[in-house]
Coordinates of C-alpha atoms in Angstrom, one line a residue:
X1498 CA 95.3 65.1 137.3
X1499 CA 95.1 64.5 133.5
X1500 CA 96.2 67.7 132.3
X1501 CA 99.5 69.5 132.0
X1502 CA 99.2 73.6 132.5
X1503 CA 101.7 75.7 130.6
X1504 CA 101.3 79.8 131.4
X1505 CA 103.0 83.2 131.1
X1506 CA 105.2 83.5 134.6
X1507 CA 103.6 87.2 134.7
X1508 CA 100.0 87.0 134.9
X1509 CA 100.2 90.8 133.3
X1510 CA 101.1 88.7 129.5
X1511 CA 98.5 86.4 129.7
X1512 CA 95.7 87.4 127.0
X1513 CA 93.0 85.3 128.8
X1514 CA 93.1 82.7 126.2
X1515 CA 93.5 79.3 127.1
X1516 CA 95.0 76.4 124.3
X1517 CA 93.5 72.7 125.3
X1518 CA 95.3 70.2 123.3
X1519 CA 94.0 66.6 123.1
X1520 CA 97.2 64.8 123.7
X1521 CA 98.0 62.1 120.9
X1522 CA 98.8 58.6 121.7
X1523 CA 99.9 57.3 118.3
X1524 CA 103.5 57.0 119.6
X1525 CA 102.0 55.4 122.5
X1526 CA 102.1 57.7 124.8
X1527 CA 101.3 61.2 125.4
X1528 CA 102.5 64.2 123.1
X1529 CA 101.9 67.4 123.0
X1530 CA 101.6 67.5 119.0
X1531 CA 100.3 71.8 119.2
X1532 CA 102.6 72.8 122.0
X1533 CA 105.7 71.3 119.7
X1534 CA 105.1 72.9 116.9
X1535 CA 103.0 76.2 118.5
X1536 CA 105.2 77.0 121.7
X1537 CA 107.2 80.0 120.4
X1538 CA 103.3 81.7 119.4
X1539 CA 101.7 80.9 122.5
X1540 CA 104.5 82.4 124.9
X1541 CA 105.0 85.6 122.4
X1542 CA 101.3 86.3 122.4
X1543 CA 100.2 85.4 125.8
X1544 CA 98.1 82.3 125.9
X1545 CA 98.1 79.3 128.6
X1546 CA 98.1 76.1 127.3
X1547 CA 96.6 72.5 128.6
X1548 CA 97.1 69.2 127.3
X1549 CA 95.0 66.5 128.5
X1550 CA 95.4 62.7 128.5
X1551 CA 92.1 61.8 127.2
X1552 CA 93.0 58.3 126.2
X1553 CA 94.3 55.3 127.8
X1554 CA 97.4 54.6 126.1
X1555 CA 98.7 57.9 127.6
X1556 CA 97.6 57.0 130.6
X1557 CA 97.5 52.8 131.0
X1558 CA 100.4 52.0 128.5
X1559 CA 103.8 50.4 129.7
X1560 CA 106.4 51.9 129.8
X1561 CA 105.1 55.7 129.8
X1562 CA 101.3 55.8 131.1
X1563 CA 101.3 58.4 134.1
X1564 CA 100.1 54.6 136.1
X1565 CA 103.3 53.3 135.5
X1566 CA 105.0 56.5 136.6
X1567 CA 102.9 56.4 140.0
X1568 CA 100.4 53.7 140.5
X1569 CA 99.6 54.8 144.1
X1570 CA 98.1 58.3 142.6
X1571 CA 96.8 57.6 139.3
X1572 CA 95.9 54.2 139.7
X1573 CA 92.3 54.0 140.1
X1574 CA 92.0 56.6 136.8
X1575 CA 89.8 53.7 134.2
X1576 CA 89.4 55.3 130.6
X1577 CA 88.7 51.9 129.4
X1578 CA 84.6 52.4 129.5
X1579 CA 83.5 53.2 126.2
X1580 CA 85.7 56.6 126.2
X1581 CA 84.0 57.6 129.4
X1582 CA 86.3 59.3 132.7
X1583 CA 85.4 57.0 135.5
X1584 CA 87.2 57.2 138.8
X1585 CA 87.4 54.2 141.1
X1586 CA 87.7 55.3 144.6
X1587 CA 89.1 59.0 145.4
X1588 CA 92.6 60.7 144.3

């Protein structure tokens, strides 16, 4: 998984809109930038939101990367190959 899902806990409010948010790495390691800054709108009106870890820092760098957190299920995740998702073996 290199996505976070955020929705309405009654399916009746969601709008059928979903928010993807490129996570940013800048702080070397994942934030959700939008969902900081957008959270009160998207519950209000109904959206779901999904960040994804599109980068290696958020996923690779010490001490936060998700590999750190649990190398046994997101260790073989490589986004080292010229910005290209490539898994090594199965998750």
């Amino acid at each position: 998984e290199l996505f976070e899902a955020r929705r309405p806990k009654d399916a009746a409010r969601f709008n059928g809109v979903v928010v993807v948010e490129w996570l940013n790495v800048t702080n070397g390691y994942d934030t959700d930038v939008l969902w900081l800054y957008q959270k009160e709108f998207l519950i209000r009106e109904g959206y779901a939101w999904v960040g994804v870890s599109a980068q290696d820092g958020g996923v690779s760098r010490e001490p936060y990367g998700i590999k750190v957190w649990s190398p046994k299920r997101y260790g073989p995740i490589d986004l080292t190959a010229g910005g290209t998702v490539t898994m090594v073996g199965g998750l």
